[in-house]
Short mmCIF file of C-alpha atoms and ligand atoms in Angstrom, two decimals:
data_model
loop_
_atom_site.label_atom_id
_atom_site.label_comp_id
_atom_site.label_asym_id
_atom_site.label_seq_id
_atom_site.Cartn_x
_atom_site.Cartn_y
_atom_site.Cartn_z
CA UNK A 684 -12.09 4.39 11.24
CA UNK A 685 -13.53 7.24 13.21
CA UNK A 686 -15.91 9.19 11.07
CA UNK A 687 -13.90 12.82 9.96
CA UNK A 688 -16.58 15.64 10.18
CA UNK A 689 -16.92 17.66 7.23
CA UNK A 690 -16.32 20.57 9.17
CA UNK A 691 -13.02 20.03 10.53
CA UNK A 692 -10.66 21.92 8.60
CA UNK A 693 -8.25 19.78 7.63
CA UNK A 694 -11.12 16.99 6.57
CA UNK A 695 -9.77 15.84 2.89
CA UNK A 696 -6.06 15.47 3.89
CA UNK A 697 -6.93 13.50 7.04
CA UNK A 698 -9.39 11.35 4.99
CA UNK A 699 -6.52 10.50 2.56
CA UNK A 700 -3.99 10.05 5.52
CA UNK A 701 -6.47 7.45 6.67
CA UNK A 702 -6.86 5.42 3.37
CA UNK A 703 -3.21 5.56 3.18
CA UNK A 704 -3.13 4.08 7.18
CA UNK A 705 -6.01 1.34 6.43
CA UNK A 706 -3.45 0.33 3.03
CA UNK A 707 -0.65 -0.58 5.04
CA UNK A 708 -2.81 -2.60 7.62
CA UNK A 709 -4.30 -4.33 4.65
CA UNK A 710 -0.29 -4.91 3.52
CA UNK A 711 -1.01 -2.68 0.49
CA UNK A 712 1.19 -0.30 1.72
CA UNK A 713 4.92 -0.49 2.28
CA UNK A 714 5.67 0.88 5.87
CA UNK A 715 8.11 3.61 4.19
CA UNK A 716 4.77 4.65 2.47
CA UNK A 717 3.41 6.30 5.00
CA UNK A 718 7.04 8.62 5.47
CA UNK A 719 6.57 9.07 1.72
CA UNK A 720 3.00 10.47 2.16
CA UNK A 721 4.04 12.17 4.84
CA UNK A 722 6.80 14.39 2.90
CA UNK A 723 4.09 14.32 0.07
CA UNK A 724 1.61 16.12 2.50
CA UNK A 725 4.22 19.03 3.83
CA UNK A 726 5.32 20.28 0.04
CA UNK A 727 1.26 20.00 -0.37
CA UNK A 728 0.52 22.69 2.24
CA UNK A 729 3.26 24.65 0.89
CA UNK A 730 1.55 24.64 -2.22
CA UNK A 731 -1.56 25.37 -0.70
CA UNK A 732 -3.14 22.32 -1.35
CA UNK A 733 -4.60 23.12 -4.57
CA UNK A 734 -3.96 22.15 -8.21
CA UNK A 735 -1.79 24.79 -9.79
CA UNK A 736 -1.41 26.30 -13.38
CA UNK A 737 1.83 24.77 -13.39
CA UNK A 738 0.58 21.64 -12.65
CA UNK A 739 -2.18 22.24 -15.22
CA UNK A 740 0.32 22.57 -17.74
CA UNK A 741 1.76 19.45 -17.02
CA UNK A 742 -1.64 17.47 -16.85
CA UNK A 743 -1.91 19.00 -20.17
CA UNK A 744 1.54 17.95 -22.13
CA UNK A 745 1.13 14.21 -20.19
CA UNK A 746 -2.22 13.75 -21.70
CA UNK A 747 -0.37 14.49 -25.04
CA UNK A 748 2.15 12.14 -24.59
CA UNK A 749 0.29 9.58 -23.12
CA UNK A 750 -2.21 9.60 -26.38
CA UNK A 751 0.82 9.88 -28.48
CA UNK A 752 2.74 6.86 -26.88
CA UNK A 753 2.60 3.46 -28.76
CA UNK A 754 2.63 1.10 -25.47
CA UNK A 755 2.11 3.53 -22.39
CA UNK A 756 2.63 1.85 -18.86
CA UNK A 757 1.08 3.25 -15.47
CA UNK A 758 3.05 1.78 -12.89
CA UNK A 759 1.28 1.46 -9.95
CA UNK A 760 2.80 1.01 -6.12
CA UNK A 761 1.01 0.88 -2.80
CA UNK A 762 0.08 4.13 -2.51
CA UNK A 763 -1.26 5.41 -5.77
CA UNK A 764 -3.23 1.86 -5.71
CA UNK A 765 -5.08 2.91 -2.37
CA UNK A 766 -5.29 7.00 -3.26
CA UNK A 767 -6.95 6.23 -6.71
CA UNK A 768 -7.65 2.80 -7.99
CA UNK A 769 -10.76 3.64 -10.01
CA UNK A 770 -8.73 6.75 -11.52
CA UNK A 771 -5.85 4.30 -11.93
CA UNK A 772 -8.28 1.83 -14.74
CA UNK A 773 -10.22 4.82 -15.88
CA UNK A 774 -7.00 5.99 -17.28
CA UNK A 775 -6.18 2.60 -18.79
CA UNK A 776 -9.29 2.72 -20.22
CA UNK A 777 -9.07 5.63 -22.16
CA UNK A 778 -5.76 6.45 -22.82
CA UNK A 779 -4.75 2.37 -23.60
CA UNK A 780 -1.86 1.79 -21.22
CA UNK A 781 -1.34 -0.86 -19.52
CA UNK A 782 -1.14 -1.06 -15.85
CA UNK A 783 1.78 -2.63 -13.52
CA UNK A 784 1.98 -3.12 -10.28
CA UNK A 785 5.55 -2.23 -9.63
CA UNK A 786 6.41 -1.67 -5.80
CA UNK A 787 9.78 -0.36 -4.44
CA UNK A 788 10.07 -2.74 -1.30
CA UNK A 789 9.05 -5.70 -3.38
CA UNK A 790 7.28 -8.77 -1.92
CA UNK A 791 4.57 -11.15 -3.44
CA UNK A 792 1.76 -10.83 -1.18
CA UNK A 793 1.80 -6.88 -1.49
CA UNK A 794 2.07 -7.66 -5.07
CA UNK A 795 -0.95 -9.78 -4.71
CA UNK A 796 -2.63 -7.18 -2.67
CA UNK A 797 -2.20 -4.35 -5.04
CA UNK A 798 -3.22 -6.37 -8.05
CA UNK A 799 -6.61 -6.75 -5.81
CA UNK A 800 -7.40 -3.35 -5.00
CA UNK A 801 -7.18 -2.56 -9.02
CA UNK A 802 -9.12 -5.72 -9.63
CA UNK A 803 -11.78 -4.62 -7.43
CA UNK A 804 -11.70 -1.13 -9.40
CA UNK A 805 -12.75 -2.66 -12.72
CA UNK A 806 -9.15 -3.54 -14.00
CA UNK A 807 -9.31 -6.81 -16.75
CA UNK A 808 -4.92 -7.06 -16.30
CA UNK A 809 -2.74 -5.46 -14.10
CA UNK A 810 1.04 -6.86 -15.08
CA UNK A 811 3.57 -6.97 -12.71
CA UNK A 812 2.45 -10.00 -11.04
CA UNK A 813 3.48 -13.82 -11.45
CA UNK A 814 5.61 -15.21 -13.85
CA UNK A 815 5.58 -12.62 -16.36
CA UNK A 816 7.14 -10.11 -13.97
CA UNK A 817 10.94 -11.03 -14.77
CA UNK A 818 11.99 -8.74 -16.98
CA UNK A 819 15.24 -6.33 -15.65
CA UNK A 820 15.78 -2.97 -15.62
CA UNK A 821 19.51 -2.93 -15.89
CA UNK A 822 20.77 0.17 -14.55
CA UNK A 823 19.13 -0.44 -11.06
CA UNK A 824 20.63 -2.79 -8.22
CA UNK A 825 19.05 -5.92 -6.36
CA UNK A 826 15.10 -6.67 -6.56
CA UNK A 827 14.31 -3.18 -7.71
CA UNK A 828 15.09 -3.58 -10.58
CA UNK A 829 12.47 -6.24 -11.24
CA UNK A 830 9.69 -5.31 -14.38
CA UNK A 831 7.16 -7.18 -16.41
CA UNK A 832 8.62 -8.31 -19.83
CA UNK A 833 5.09 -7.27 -21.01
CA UNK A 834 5.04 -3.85 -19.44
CA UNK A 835 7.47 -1.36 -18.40
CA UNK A 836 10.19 -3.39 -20.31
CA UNK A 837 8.76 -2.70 -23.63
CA UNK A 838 6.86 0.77 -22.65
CA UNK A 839 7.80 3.74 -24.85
CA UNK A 840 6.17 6.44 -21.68
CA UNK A 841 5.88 5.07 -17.93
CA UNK A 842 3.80 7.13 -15.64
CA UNK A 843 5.03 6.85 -12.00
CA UNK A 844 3.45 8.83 -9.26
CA UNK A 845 4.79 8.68 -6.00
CA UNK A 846 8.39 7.44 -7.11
CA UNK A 847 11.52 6.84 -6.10
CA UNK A 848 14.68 9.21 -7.60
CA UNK A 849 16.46 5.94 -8.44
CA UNK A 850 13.89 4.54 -10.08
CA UNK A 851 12.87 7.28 -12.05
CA UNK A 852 16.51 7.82 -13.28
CA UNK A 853 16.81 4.28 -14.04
CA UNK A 854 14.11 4.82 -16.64
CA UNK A 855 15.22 7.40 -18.58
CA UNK A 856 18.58 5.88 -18.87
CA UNK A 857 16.95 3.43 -20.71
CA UNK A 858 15.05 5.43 -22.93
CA UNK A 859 11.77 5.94 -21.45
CA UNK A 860 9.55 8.84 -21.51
CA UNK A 861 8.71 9.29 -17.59
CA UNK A 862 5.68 11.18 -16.47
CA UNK A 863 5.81 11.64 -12.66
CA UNK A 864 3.30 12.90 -10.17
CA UNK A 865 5.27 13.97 -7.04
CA UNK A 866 4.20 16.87 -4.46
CA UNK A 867 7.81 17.46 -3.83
CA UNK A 868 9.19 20.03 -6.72
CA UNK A 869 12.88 19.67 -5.66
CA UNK A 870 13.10 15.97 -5.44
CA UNK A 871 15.10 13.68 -7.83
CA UNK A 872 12.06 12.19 -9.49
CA UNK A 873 10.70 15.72 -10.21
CA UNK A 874 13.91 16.94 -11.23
CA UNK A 875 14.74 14.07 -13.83
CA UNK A 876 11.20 13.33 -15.32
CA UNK A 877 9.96 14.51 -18.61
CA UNK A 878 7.01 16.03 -17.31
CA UNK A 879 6.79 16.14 -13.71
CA UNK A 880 3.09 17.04 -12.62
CA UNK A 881 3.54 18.62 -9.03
CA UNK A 882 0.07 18.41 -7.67
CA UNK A 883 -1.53 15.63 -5.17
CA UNK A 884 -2.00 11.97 -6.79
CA UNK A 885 -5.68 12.23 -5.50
CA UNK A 886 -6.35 15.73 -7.39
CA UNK A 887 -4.24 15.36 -10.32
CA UNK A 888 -5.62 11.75 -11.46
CA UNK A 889 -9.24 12.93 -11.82
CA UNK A 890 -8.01 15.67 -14.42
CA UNK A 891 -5.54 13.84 -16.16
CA UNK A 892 -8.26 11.62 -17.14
CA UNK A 893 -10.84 14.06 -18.07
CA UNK A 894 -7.65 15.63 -20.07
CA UNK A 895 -7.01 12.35 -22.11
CA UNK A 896 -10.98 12.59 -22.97
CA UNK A 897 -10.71 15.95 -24.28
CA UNK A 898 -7.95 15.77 -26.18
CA UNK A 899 -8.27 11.90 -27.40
CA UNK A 900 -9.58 13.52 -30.72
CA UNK A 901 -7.05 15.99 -31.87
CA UNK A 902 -4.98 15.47 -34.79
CA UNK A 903 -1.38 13.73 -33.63
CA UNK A 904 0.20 17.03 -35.00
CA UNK A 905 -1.58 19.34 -32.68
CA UNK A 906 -0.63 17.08 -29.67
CA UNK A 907 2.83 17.05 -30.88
CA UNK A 908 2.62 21.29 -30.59
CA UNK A 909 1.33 20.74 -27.09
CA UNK A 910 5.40 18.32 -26.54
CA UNK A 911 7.21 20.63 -28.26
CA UNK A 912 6.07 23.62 -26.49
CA UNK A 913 6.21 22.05 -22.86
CA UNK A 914 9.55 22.99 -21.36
CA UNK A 915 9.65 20.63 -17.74
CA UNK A 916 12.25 22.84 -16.21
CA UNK A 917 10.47 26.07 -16.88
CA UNK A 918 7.40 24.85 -15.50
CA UNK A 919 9.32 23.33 -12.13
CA UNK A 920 10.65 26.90 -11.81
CA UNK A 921 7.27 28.09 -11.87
CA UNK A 922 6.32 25.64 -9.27
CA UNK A 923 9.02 27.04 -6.98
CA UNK A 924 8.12 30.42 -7.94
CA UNK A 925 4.84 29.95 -6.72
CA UNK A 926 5.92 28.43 -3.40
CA UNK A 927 7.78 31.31 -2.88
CA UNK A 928 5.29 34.26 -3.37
CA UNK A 929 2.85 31.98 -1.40
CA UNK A 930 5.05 32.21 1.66
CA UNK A 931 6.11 35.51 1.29
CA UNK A 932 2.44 36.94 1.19
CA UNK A 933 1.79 34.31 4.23
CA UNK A 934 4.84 36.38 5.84
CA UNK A 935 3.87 39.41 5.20
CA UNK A 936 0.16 38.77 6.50
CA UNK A 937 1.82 37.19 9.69
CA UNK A 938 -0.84 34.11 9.53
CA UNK A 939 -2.30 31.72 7.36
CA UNK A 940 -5.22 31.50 9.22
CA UNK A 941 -8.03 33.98 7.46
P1 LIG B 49 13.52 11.14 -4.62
O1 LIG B 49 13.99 9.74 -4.41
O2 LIG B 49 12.79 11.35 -5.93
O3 LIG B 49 14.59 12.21 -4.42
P2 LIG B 49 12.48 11.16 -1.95
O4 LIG B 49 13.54 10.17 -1.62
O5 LIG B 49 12.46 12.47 -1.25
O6 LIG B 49 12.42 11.43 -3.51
P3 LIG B 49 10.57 9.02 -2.06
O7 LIG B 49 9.96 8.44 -0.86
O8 LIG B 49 11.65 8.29 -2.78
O9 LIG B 49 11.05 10.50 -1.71
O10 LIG B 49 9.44 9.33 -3.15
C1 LIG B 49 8.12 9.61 -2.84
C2 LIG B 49 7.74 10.97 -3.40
O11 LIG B 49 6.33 11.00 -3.52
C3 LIG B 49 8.12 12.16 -2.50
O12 LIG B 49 8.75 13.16 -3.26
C4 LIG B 49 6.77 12.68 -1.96
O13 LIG B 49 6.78 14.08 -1.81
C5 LIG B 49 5.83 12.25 -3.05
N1 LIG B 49 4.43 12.02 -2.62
C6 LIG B 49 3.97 11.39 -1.51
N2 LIG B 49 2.63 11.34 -1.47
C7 LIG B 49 2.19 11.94 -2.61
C8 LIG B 49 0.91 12.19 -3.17
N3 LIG B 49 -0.22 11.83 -2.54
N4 LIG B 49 0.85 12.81 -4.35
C9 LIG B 49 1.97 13.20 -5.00
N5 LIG B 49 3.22 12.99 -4.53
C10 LIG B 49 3.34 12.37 -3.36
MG1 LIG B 50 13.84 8.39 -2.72
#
């Protein structure tokens, strides 16, 4: 890979473009991956490319319901395994889930590959692999619907960045508690998740695990609060809210560039 100078202005988002590039020619990535990054990138320059209070909110009530979940699953696909494996474990780590890799376009030797990229971060087990990987998600169609019997099956919250509408709808029909990371504000995922963090996988993973730490000690009761008082649609409105005095201040100015 050519080296990105710091100086260049768009430096981070073509670094991450490129670890997302060298997944799928390591077969890490699914070819519709890099479309999917692709939209993920546009909404993020809409948003400015910066973590915002909305999204802060939502790092917040995840962490809550992540520490109050009995069996919490990150599933993990191509991307999110290339963007932030180390994040990926930390967050096992210290909030107790369990990690699957769970891939849209599903073949073995991805499976295999994604499994190794977590490995290689520190992760002991990463389900969704091998012959435990036969559980079924009934509402969805054909090999999609495909989870482990010791994972998502039995989870009680599933965090699933960079997912698929379907997928995500699928879960909550049967009873899950979805936690989503998607740029995109208006997509189906982000519209039908409990708590839809609308931020960038690489910036929102960092802070979701220092958010876990902090609030890993607080009485159950308080973190319930936190739940009760986190209204998902409100804070998408936000989200859209934002977008739109953003790009009326950018129209008004006549430029974004300062
Ligand atoms: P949906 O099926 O939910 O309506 P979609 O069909 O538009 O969404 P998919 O390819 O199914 O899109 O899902 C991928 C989602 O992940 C997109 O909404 C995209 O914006 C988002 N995304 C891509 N890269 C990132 C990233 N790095 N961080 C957060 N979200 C991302
Ligand atoms: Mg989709």
């Amino acid at each position: 890979m050519d080296e990105i100078p710091d100086s260049h202005p768009r430096a981070e988002s073509l670094r991450i473009r490129h670890k997302i590039i060298h997944g799928m020619e390591h077969n890490v990535v699914a070819k519709a991956g890099l479309i999917a990054h692709g939209r993920g990138e546009a909404f993020d320059y809409l948003l400015g490319e910066e973590t915002t209070l909305p999204a802060k909110k939502a790092i917040k009530a995840a962490a809550a319901a992540l520490l109050l979940s009995k069996y919490p699953v990150i599933s993990v696909n191509g991307n999110s395994a290339v963007l932030t494996p180390h994040e990926i474990v930390e967050l096992a780590e210290v909030s107790g889930a369990k990690i699957e890799a769970n891939i849209f376009y599903r073949s073995p030797e991805r499976l295999e590959a994604i499994k190794k990229v977590l490995e290689e971060a520190g992760a002991k087990e990463v389900l969704g692999v091998g012959e435990t990987a036969n559980g079924e998600i009934p509402e969805i169609s054909s090999v999609r619907r495909v989870v482990d019997t010791r994972g998502i099956l039995i989870a009680d919250t599933v965090l699933v960045p960079i997912e698929d509408g379907d997928r995500t709808q699928a879960l909550r029909k049967i009873g899950k508690t979805v936690i989503a990371v998607d740029l995109n504000p208006l997509s189906r995922t982000s519209q039908l998740a409990n708590i839809t963090i609308v931020d960038n996988h690489v910036r929102c993973m960092p802070l979701l695990v220092e958010e876990v730490k902090k609030l890993k000690n607080t009485p159950k009761e308080e973190l319930k609060k936190i739940l009760k008082n986190y209204d998902n649609k409100k804070v998408l409105g936000e989200v859209l809210k934002l977008i739109r005095d953003r790009l009326k201040e950018i129209a008004e100015k006549g430029s974004t560039i300062t």
